[in-house]
């Protein structure tokens, strides 16, 4: 079957830069979906996206659908005709569904059948509908109308190119009639551009100063920014999202180096970087020590004969923003950081839970409690806690919300606070996302855990539990943050006791009954997803959870040990044996003796297991006490042979009640050894 290249380009006013890449990818996905549904084969497909255009190019697209045969089964003959041979409604309905008279239906088999060969349609007639359907399905949250037309799109359309081979497809989409003329760069080549063939699309536009390929523009910007940064003896900060956004703003990228006055470097560099990235879309430069250079890179959309004018213009634009940041920084330092707490006494944290200052007081006390238990300085933790929310009332954070915590660090440092106290003001918000950085200091860890637990207890305590995707107070993230800090920093904190302290601090502001258990369950439930992401079998998590460990670090150490145990050849048999023992003990009548009487052993296998359990008990107890759970389970794996022999040769429910009770006691001892680490029976 013959094939031709296909090209569609929709020209528009400037498209939303943050959405451009996804719009291009969705346009391609929609067209590919339509082609596959129509049975039109092709060799390759790609999308192009630039500020004023979305395009899709298909290589070697079949010029016609293949013929296809439709086979439909209808009702059985006995249901299709009555006793007199007259057609029933089932037969008539089937014929109507097939679009033919009943005489054309095949009645030779046990069921009515209809077969039809449908001739394939030319691709040229199907493509407009496929393109239009893809455009209608684009992820556009808010569409707009223009002029007096009823059609809607993300931006007003300006032109439409649709070529199939050398031919223009005759159609109209979104108010534009298809042709073969695109448009070049607004300034370098404002005239129309004739697209000679789909395969020449990129080069035809390149000659008109338009780089239609998003990936090509992105690579040019990335490479040139790195080169210019190196020339300035620095490195550029190039966040992926910012690079994508800048790529979506230009058709002909020309990166240029600009500068600002060195006096602005006295302002926290995070504030300068934030305003230059977010407001001006500039790439900032750092020196070898990670300090901000008084330089930045802008990406122009023209190849100017006088680039110094573009540089001067950008320098003029950025100066007021940096001046604002400098002003806020100086204003905030006219009073001690702690003085801002006075403002926070009038700022509500949550209507039922009081003010932000009251939260800081609770965090201060809880952080001191935590620090004392993880080897930190409780005095410094208390100090960091009471200062933890001060910067929320500063001018700097009011203008740059992203500076919360960071501003507090700078102001605390300038005010002579201890280094770990200053660091804790920023570290309290860590980790800021999945896999993000953790606090570097014990004081920071204590404040971070205290802040998150205080929020969890308070919000749960007034019944505002997260539901489905709704979690306005980010409680799931808070719980995961607590777990990451305690586990990854190897901090041994009893979470149950700590949550109890947090609950007590709220007094009658929360409903305390059952609250501590509710928060504990919520936090430890987050571990399940964490372990699933790490490839840990859910049964391993459940085996540990059954014991209700109170410290996340202890919980994790047990999980890692059980995960390693599962790889041992003895694991499966011992898990099954534990399950069997658990079932036997559950059915025990009366109280199982606490001790085992070796003199009551009558069978060789019973004696062997008794000796093995006694030996294991003396060896495993110190290992479990030292939390060397992996070694403990490895030692218990040696019990497989005597356990198997016991169940093969010994009748647990002996006729002699004393012997029977003693065997129950032996099994309880065996089970207790494993329960020192996890409920291994749940692995089966």
XYZ file of C-alpha atoms in Angstrom:
684
model
C 0.000 0.000 0.000
C 1.379 3.435 -0.922
C 2.168 6.056 1.726
C 2.926 9.773 2.001
C 4.267 12.110 4.649
C 1.699 14.200 6.524
C 2.090 17.554 8.267
C -0.342 19.636 10.290
C 0.622 22.978 11.839
C -1.807 25.188 13.721
C -0.618 28.776 14.069
C -1.860 30.842 17.015
C -1.189 33.854 19.156
C 1.505 33.181 21.795
C 0.646 29.977 23.648
C 0.937 29.638 27.475
C 4.650 28.897 28.023
C 4.219 26.604 31.018
C 1.792 24.435 29.056
C 3.463 24.484 25.626
C 5.441 21.259 25.937
C 2.476 19.255 27.261
C 0.172 20.717 24.592
C 2.536 19.567 21.842
C 2.845 16.086 23.311
C -0.934 15.802 23.775
C -1.554 16.965 20.182
C 0.718 14.177 18.907
C -0.836 11.576 21.223
C -4.345 12.498 20.049
C -3.439 12.231 16.379
C -1.671 8.897 16.880
C -4.725 7.626 18.734
C -6.970 8.688 15.844
C -4.707 7.097 13.217
C -4.616 3.796 15.078
C -8.385 3.811 15.550
C -8.775 4.392 11.822
C -6.344 1.589 10.975
C -3.935 3.955 9.210
C -0.347 2.747 9.487
C 2.717 5.002 9.558
C 6.477 4.751 10.016
C 7.158 7.470 12.601
C 5.533 10.463 14.279
C 6.838 13.542 16.081
C 5.521 16.802 17.455
C 6.871 20.339 17.277
C 5.935 23.173 19.609
C 6.974 26.826 19.489
C 5.427 29.973 21.003
C 3.055 30.506 18.065
C 2.540 27.009 16.679
C 1.747 23.367 17.377
C 2.675 20.861 14.704
C 2.722 17.121 14.103
C 4.653 15.363 11.356
C 3.860 11.772 10.346
C 6.262 9.825 8.141
C 4.960 7.404 5.508
C 1.287 7.494 6.437
C -0.865 5.009 4.507
C -2.954 6.811 1.860
C -5.965 4.562 2.487
C -7.469 2.387 5.171
C -7.293 -1.358 4.499
C -10.551 -3.127 3.716
C -11.948 -4.857 6.770
C -14.495 -7.595 7.393
C -17.103 -7.283 10.123
C -18.549 -10.528 11.558
C -21.508 -10.253 13.923
C -23.249 -13.070 15.803
C -26.967 -12.762 16.436
C -29.499 -14.666 18.555
C -29.888 -18.468 18.313
C -32.326 -19.673 15.619
C -34.867 -20.884 18.202
C -34.951 -17.374 19.669
C -34.947 -15.668 16.261
C -38.098 -17.382 14.912
C -41.304 -18.564 16.574
C -42.972 -21.941 16.093
C -44.613 -20.712 12.892
C -41.291 -19.582 11.442
C -42.046 -15.909 11.838
C -39.170 -13.644 12.872
C -39.162 -12.505 16.494
C -38.186 -9.059 17.751
C -34.707 -10.470 18.509
C -34.184 -11.308 14.802
C -35.604 -8.015 13.558
C -33.498 -6.101 16.088
C -30.316 -7.871 14.966
C -31.028 -7.059 11.312
C -31.639 -3.421 12.209
C -28.363 -3.336 14.154
C -26.554 -4.635 11.061
C -28.288 -2.057 8.854
C -29.770 -4.607 6.427
C -33.015 -6.497 5.778
C -33.549 -9.846 7.498
C -33.243 -11.599 4.112
C -29.549 -10.609 3.999
C -28.796 -12.296 7.330
C -27.077 -15.727 7.283
C -29.427 -18.328 8.848
C -27.446 -21.462 7.962
C -25.895 -22.047 11.382
C -27.209 -22.405 14.955
C -27.146 -18.602 15.267
C -27.969 -15.717 12.998
C -24.795 -14.302 11.448
C -23.897 -11.265 9.402
C -20.650 -10.671 7.536
C -19.780 -7.524 5.679
C -16.659 -6.268 3.947
C -16.133 -2.547 4.466
C -13.952 -0.797 1.927
C -11.189 1.360 3.363
C -11.578 5.122 3.032
C -8.898 7.486 1.720
C -6.747 8.919 4.526
C -7.121 12.457 3.133
C -10.806 12.400 4.013
C -10.203 11.111 7.543
C -7.326 13.363 8.601
C -9.322 16.587 9.233
C -11.584 14.774 11.684
C -8.607 13.137 13.424
C -6.811 16.480 13.785
C -9.937 18.249 15.015
C -10.648 15.530 17.591
C -7.083 15.776 18.909
C -7.323 19.561 19.242
C -10.636 19.247 21.072
C -9.069 16.803 23.545
C -6.038 18.950 24.417
C -5.611 19.512 28.188
C -6.746 23.149 28.163
C -8.261 24.204 31.518
C -9.827 27.382 30.109
C -10.598 27.978 26.434
C -11.218 31.366 24.859
C -13.282 32.795 21.998
C -12.210 35.560 19.655
C -13.926 37.936 17.236
C -17.549 36.946 16.640
C -16.849 33.221 16.242
C -18.188 30.454 18.486
C -15.089 28.267 18.143
C -12.906 28.009 21.247
C -9.213 27.285 21.732
C -6.420 28.097 24.170
C -5.447 31.120 22.029
C -6.869 32.717 18.831
C -5.790 30.835 15.720
C -3.954 32.576 12.872
C -3.190 30.000 10.183
C -3.394 26.286 9.361
C -1.048 24.105 7.326
C -2.179 20.603 6.335
C -0.113 18.762 3.756
C -0.427 15.143 2.675
C 2.504 14.522 0.404
C 2.528 17.432 -2.053
C -1.182 18.122 -1.672
C -3.016 20.516 0.630
C -5.908 18.836 2.422
C -9.022 20.858 1.751
C -10.602 21.590 5.150
C -11.304 24.267 7.750
C -10.430 23.828 11.439
C -10.874 26.403 14.215
C -11.876 29.144 11.725
C -8.816 28.636 9.497
C -8.772 27.138 6.025
C -5.875 24.793 5.420
C -3.037 25.867 3.158
C 0.691 25.395 2.828
C 1.825 28.794 4.105
C 3.189 29.160 7.614
C 4.673 32.265 9.195
C 8.215 33.139 10.148
C 9.713 35.081 13.048
C 7.695 38.176 14.003
C 10.685 40.498 13.474
C 13.324 38.663 11.453
C 10.896 37.212 8.867
C 7.337 38.549 9.279
C 6.336 37.335 5.787
C 4.603 34.022 5.101
C 6.718 30.886 4.679
C 5.817 28.303 2.018
C 6.197 24.751 3.337
C 7.520 22.866 0.341
C 6.867 19.377 1.762
C 6.191 17.807 5.167
C 9.754 16.493 5.342
C 11.122 20.019 4.769
C 9.054 21.637 7.534
C 11.886 22.255 10.005
C 14.305 23.625 7.412
C 11.705 25.829 5.713
C 10.956 27.466 9.066
C 14.628 27.638 10.041
C 15.227 29.796 6.989
C 12.592 32.157 8.459
C 14.305 32.343 11.893
C 11.963 29.875 13.590
C 13.241 26.765 15.388
C 10.035 24.754 15.609
C 11.589 21.790 17.447
C 11.146 22.306 21.214
C 13.940 19.856 22.036
C 16.375 21.611 19.676
C 15.678 25.037 21.193
C 16.015 23.600 24.688
C 19.383 22.038 23.858
C 20.672 25.264 22.262
C 19.665 27.299 25.331
C 21.118 24.774 27.775
C 24.427 24.505 25.934
C 24.884 28.227 25.324
C 23.934 29.153 28.917
C 26.573 26.701 30.196
C 29.187 28.192 27.849
C 28.426 31.774 28.878
C 28.464 30.794 32.567
C 31.916 29.210 32.131
C 33.150 32.399 30.455
C 32.064 34.252 33.610
C 33.982 31.698 35.725
C 30.764 30.365 37.183
C 27.999 27.829 36.713
C 24.365 28.496 35.882
C 21.370 27.477 37.961
C 19.122 25.824 35.379
C 15.975 24.295 36.933
C 14.264 21.984 34.428
C 10.923 23.799 34.731
C 12.528 27.183 34.104
C 14.450 25.834 31.108
C 11.217 24.464 29.636
C 9.412 27.755 30.237
C 12.155 29.856 28.626
C 12.271 27.419 25.697
C 8.536 27.968 25.253
C 8.957 31.757 25.159
C 11.351 32.030 22.200
C 11.427 30.964 18.546
C 15.055 31.983 17.920
C 16.938 31.792 21.255
C 19.910 34.077 21.854
C 21.290 33.882 25.438
C 23.044 37.031 26.692
C 24.992 37.820 29.870
C 23.766 40.728 32.011
C 24.893 42.081 35.373
C 23.661 43.849 38.490
C 25.359 45.944 41.186
C 27.491 43.986 43.640
C 25.886 45.777 46.594
C 22.817 43.571 46.149
C 24.912 40.530 47.105
C 24.499 41.606 50.739
C 20.872 40.433 50.436
C 20.227 36.682 50.985
C 21.011 35.142 47.626
C 17.936 32.929 47.778
C 15.746 36.056 47.574
C 17.682 37.412 44.600
C 17.567 34.068 42.819
C 13.851 33.681 43.502
C 12.918 37.068 42.052
C 15.193 36.697 39.016
C 13.935 33.198 38.212
C 10.237 33.584 38.972
C 9.610 37.119 37.766
C 12.168 37.640 35.015
C 12.907 34.071 33.834
C 16.667 34.630 34.173
C 19.363 32.016 34.756
C 21.464 32.989 37.789
C 25.193 32.284 38.097
C 27.122 30.849 41.054
C 30.861 30.840 41.707
C 32.877 27.746 42.619
C 31.822 28.127 46.274
C 28.110 28.259 45.477
C 27.902 32.016 46.038
C 25.808 34.164 43.731
C 27.725 36.135 41.108
C 26.509 39.630 40.117
C 25.624 38.208 36.712
C 22.619 36.556 35.110
C 21.706 35.224 31.683
C 18.618 36.255 29.764
C 17.431 34.564 26.583
C 16.433 37.011 23.855
C 14.093 36.085 21.025
C 16.013 38.108 18.411
C 19.486 38.162 16.946
C 20.077 41.853 17.557
C 22.658 44.008 15.792
C 22.972 45.869 19.086
C 22.717 43.206 21.822
C 24.022 45.706 24.361
C 20.612 47.405 24.178
C 18.885 44.162 25.163
C 21.393 43.667 27.988
C 20.891 47.234 29.207
C 17.102 46.847 29.104
C 17.151 43.688 31.195
C 19.538 45.219 33.703
C 17.211 48.193 34.029
C 14.197 45.915 34.562
C 15.805 43.754 37.249
C 17.187 46.632 39.324
C 13.856 47.649 40.959
C 13.123 44.056 41.974
C 16.527 43.642 43.583
C 16.128 47.025 45.252
C 12.838 45.843 46.762
C 14.508 42.729 48.155
C 17.314 44.878 49.600
C 14.803 47.238 51.208
C 12.833 44.423 52.855
C 16.038 42.826 54.128
C 17.210 46.059 55.743
C 13.799 46.892 57.180
C 13.437 43.492 58.851
C 16.793 43.836 60.591
C 15.799 47.032 62.373
C 14.390 44.863 65.175
C 15.429 41.521 66.737
C 13.989 38.398 65.133
C 12.116 37.430 68.295
C 10.242 40.758 68.193
C 8.215 39.480 65.232
C 6.484 37.020 67.566
C 4.383 39.960 68.777
C 2.754 40.131 65.338
C 2.180 36.376 65.312
C 0.042 36.643 68.444
C -2.597 38.150 66.151
C -2.171 35.662 63.285
C -4.453 32.617 63.372
C -2.858 29.208 62.758
C -6.244 27.488 62.722
C -9.467 28.915 64.137
C -9.920 26.130 66.721
C -6.235 25.699 67.512
C -5.184 29.273 68.236
C -2.498 31.570 66.889
C 0.787 30.956 65.124
C 2.596 32.193 68.245
C 0.811 29.575 70.354
C 1.947 26.961 67.858
C 5.536 28.206 68.210
C 5.269 27.830 71.989
C 4.077 24.227 71.635
C 6.778 23.441 69.073
C 9.412 24.921 71.417
C 8.438 22.660 74.322
C 8.017 19.559 72.154
C 11.332 20.175 70.352
C 13.117 20.369 73.723
C 11.495 17.058 74.748
C 12.578 15.413 71.472
C 16.119 16.834 71.507
C 16.747 15.393 74.977
C 15.860 11.930 73.645
C 17.851 11.951 70.411
C 21.117 13.285 71.859
C 20.524 16.936 70.979
C 20.626 20.176 72.958
C 17.193 20.725 74.484
C 17.930 24.388 75.323
C 18.843 25.208 71.726
C 15.882 23.208 70.444
C 13.533 25.189 72.678
C 15.096 28.456 71.470
C 14.773 27.425 67.812
C 11.169 26.406 68.422
C 10.133 29.771 69.860
C 11.829 31.559 66.927
C 10.597 29.075 64.332
C 7.689 31.107 62.970
C 9.071 34.651 63.462
C 10.095 35.190 59.855
C 6.499 34.617 58.713
C 5.797 38.144 59.973
C 8.770 39.733 58.151
C 8.601 41.951 55.076
C 10.937 39.590 53.219
C 8.682 36.536 53.562
C 5.627 38.691 52.889
C 7.101 39.574 49.489
C 8.861 36.251 48.829
C 6.892 33.392 50.497
C 9.536 30.928 49.299
C 11.935 32.575 51.766
C 10.189 31.250 54.883
C 12.765 29.512 57.008
C 15.616 30.833 54.855
C 14.950 34.422 55.955
C 14.756 33.235 59.551
C 18.192 31.628 59.188
C 19.773 34.842 57.938
C 18.124 37.023 60.572
C 19.011 34.603 63.387
C 22.628 34.501 62.204
C 22.780 38.289 62.046
C 21.239 38.419 65.537
C 23.973 36.235 67.041
C 21.933 33.083 67.643
C 23.748 29.753 67.921
C 24.543 28.210 64.547
C 22.329 25.160 65.048
C 19.453 27.398 66.187
C 19.764 29.511 63.030
C 19.974 26.423 60.816
C 16.948 24.885 62.533
C 14.755 27.807 61.442
C 15.192 26.636 57.854
C 15.500 22.920 58.601
C 12.113 22.849 60.360
C 10.476 22.656 56.898
C 12.633 19.728 55.759
C 12.122 17.506 53.917
C 10.320 19.869 51.551
C 9.249 17.034 49.259
C 9.761 13.382 48.370
C 13.464 12.563 48.477
C 14.350 16.141 49.461
C 17.131 17.183 51.845
C 16.861 16.334 55.563
C 17.914 18.509 58.529
C 21.676 18.506 59.056
C 21.540 19.247 62.803
C 19.909 17.485 65.731
C 18.305 20.787 66.707
C 16.830 21.105 63.217
C 15.612 17.516 63.315
C 13.970 18.061 66.712
C 12.156 21.216 65.565
C 11.131 19.632 62.248
C 9.641 16.574 63.961
C 7.988 18.714 66.643
C 6.412 21.065 64.102
C 5.009 18.208 62.013
C 3.687 16.230 64.988
C 2.071 19.358 66.441
C 0.219 19.914 63.166
C -0.810 16.252 62.889
C -2.135 16.122 66.466
C -3.926 19.456 66.205
C -5.665 18.848 62.881
C -6.610 15.269 63.783
C -7.746 16.521 67.177
C -10.424 18.742 65.609
C -11.560 16.001 63.228
C -10.153 17.420 59.984
C -8.805 14.148 58.631
C -7.463 14.000 55.068
C -9.884 12.317 52.661
C -9.078 10.965 49.208
C -6.927 13.496 47.396
C -7.875 16.313 49.780
C -5.188 17.056 52.336
C -5.146 20.843 52.852
C -2.736 20.718 55.789
C -0.370 18.282 53.989
C -0.691 15.761 56.820
C 0.499 12.840 54.692
C 3.641 14.757 53.770
C 4.160 15.701 57.421
C 3.913 12.058 58.515
C 6.332 10.917 55.834
C 8.699 13.712 56.818
C 8.732 12.557 60.437
C 9.450 8.991 59.346
C 12.227 9.965 56.945
C 13.989 12.129 59.535
C 13.880 9.495 62.275
C 14.755 6.524 60.062
C 17.320 8.008 57.688
C 19.101 10.011 60.389
C 19.039 6.954 62.696
C 17.259 8.806 65.517
C 15.768 6.484 68.107
C 12.632 8.308 69.250
C 9.603 6.664 70.822
C 6.850 8.157 68.694
C 4.018 6.946 70.891
C 5.325 8.795 73.943
C 6.121 11.895 71.875
C 2.653 12.031 70.355
C 1.243 11.713 73.870
C 3.198 14.821 74.909
C 1.943 16.682 71.823
C -1.657 15.760 72.655
C -1.278 16.916 76.267
C 0.029 20.317 75.131
C -3.205 21.120 73.307
C -5.287 20.628 76.448
C -9.011 21.064 75.839
C -8.522 22.485 72.333
C -8.621 18.942 70.941
C -10.672 15.838 71.592
C -7.996 13.787 73.348
C -9.823 10.441 73.640
C -8.273 8.001 71.163
C -6.344 10.831 69.465
C -2.868 9.512 70.214
C -3.695 6.080 68.741
C -5.296 7.690 65.690
C -2.208 9.761 64.907
C 0.111 6.799 65.559
C -1.820 4.624 63.114
C -1.817 7.385 60.491
C 1.943 7.876 60.742
C 2.869 4.181 60.732
C 0.426 3.520 57.869
C 2.602 5.831 55.719
C 5.428 3.317 56.084
C 3.536 0.780 53.996
C 3.708 2.946 50.861
C 7.341 3.812 51.601
C 8.329 0.149 51.730
C 6.296 -0.745 48.646
C 8.250 1.922 46.748
C 11.461 0.305 47.977
C 10.342 -3.123 46.750
C 9.666 -4.539 50.220
C 6.861 -7.098 50.211
C 3.742 -5.876 52.010
C 3.733 -9.068 54.100
C 7.063 -7.994 55.601
C 5.544 -4.673 56.678
C 2.515 -6.448 58.132
C 4.707 -8.933 60.035
C 6.421 -6.041 61.811
C 3.331 -3.873 62.183
C 1.629 -6.704 64.072
C 4.075 -6.127 66.946
C 3.295 -2.365 67.063
C 6.860 -1.061 67.474
C 6.765 2.471 68.886
C 9.938 3.889 67.321
C 10.154 4.291 63.510
C 13.882 3.466 63.560
C 13.179 0.214 65.423
C 10.343 -0.517 62.984
C 12.669 -0.050 60.021
C 15.422 -2.194 61.527
C 12.922 -5.022 61.985
C 11.594 -4.640 58.430
C 15.099 -4.778 56.942
C 15.849 -7.903 58.996
C 12.626 -9.656 57.937
C 13.214 -8.693 54.308
C 16.653 -10.343 54.493
C 15.161 -13.372 56.311
C 12.666 -13.911 53.464
C 15.579 -14.599 51.123
C 16.799 -17.526 53.259
C 15.876 -21.073 52.128
C 14.421 -21.824 55.589
C 12.071 -18.819 55.581
C 9.053 -20.347 53.870
C 8.955 -23.460 56.055
C 9.459 -21.465 59.253
C 6.727 -18.984 58.271
C 4.351 -21.917 57.726
C 5.416 -23.451 61.045
C 4.821 -20.154 62.851
C 1.362 -19.945 61.349
C 0.664 -23.501 62.487
C 1.948 -22.730 65.982
C -0.163 -19.570 66.111
C -3.290 -21.539 65.211
C -2.511 -24.270 67.751
C -1.949 -21.765 70.571
C -5.125 -19.900 69.664
C -7.096 -23.075 70.324
C -5.344 -23.885 73.595
C -7.692 -24.621 76.480
C -6.678 -22.921 79.688
C -3.519 -20.984 80.351
C -0.314 -22.092 78.621
C 2.517 -22.603 81.156
C 5.140 -19.854 81.142
C 8.031 -22.318 81.514
C 9.003 -25.535 79.769
C 9.663 -28.670 81.860
C 12.325 -30.719 80.046
C 11.600 -33.744 82.241
C 8.180 -34.073 80.565
C 9.690 -34.554 77.093
C 8.987 -38.087 75.867
C 9.847 -37.994 72.161
C 13.298 -37.599 70.611
C 12.099 -34.839 68.269
C 10.525 -33.059 71.218
C 13.763 -33.193 73.155
C 15.729 -31.963 70.148
C 13.420 -28.994 69.664
C 13.501 -28.221 73.379
C 17.308 -28.147 73.367
C 17.382 -26.077 70.152
C 14.891 -23.529 71.518
C 16.771 -23.225 74.819
C 20.081 -22.695 73.002
C 18.529 -20.189 70.597
C 16.911 -18.313 73.476
C 20.229 -17.635 75.151
C 21.831 -16.531 71.890
C 18.945 -14.565 70.369
C 17.920 -12.559 73.449
C 21.084 -10.402 73.509
C 20.927 -9.957 69.724
C 17.326 -8.751 69.876
C 18.142 -6.506 72.845
C 20.927 -4.932 70.776
C 18.466 -4.628 67.855
C 20.630 -6.841 65.681
C 17.448 -8.318 64.309
C 19.052 -9.619 61.147
C 21.501 -11.762 63.113
C 18.691 -12.878 65.432
C 16.560 -14.159 62.537
C 19.567 -15.756 60.870
C 20.183 -17.672 64.108
C 16.503 -18.666 64.342
C 16.629 -19.998 60.776
C 18.660 -22.899 62.193
C 15.508 -24.088 63.977
C 13.919 -25.267 60.751
C 15.124 -28.892 60.983
C 14.057 -29.530 64.617
C 10.742 -27.711 64.018
C 9.974 -29.822 60.930
C 10.911 -33.005 62.799
C 8.735 -32.030 65.769
C 5.601 -31.595 63.656
C 6.286 -34.820 61.742
C 6.889 -37.009 64.793
C 5.141 -35.422 67.795
C 1.445 -35.251 68.600
C 0.930 -31.908 70.315
C -2.436 -32.788 71.822
C -1.175 -35.737 73.860
C -3.527 -37.738 76.083
C -1.512 -36.792 79.160
C -2.584 -33.252 80.049
C 0.767 -32.380 81.635
C 2.678 -33.491 78.525
C 0.182 -31.657 76.333
C 0.498 -28.431 78.337
C 4.295 -28.710 78.247
C 4.251 -29.061 74.466
C 2.081 -25.954 74.242
C 4.626 -24.156 76.442
C 7.452 -25.268 74.127
C 5.605 -23.965 71.062
C 4.868 -20.699 72.875
C 8.602 -20.338 73.594
C 9.364 -21.020 69.928
C 6.803 -18.473 68.808
C 8.052 -15.943 71.333
C 11.562 -16.131 69.907
C 10.309 -15.026 66.479
C 7.899 -12.481 67.950
C 10.940 -10.767 69.424
C 11.489 -9.502 65.877
C 8.241 -9.874 63.901
C 5.181 -12.065 63.403
C 6.780 -14.410 60.875
C 3.495 -16.326 60.526
C 2.182 -13.459 58.343
C 4.839 -14.136 55.696
C 3.129 -17.358 54.655
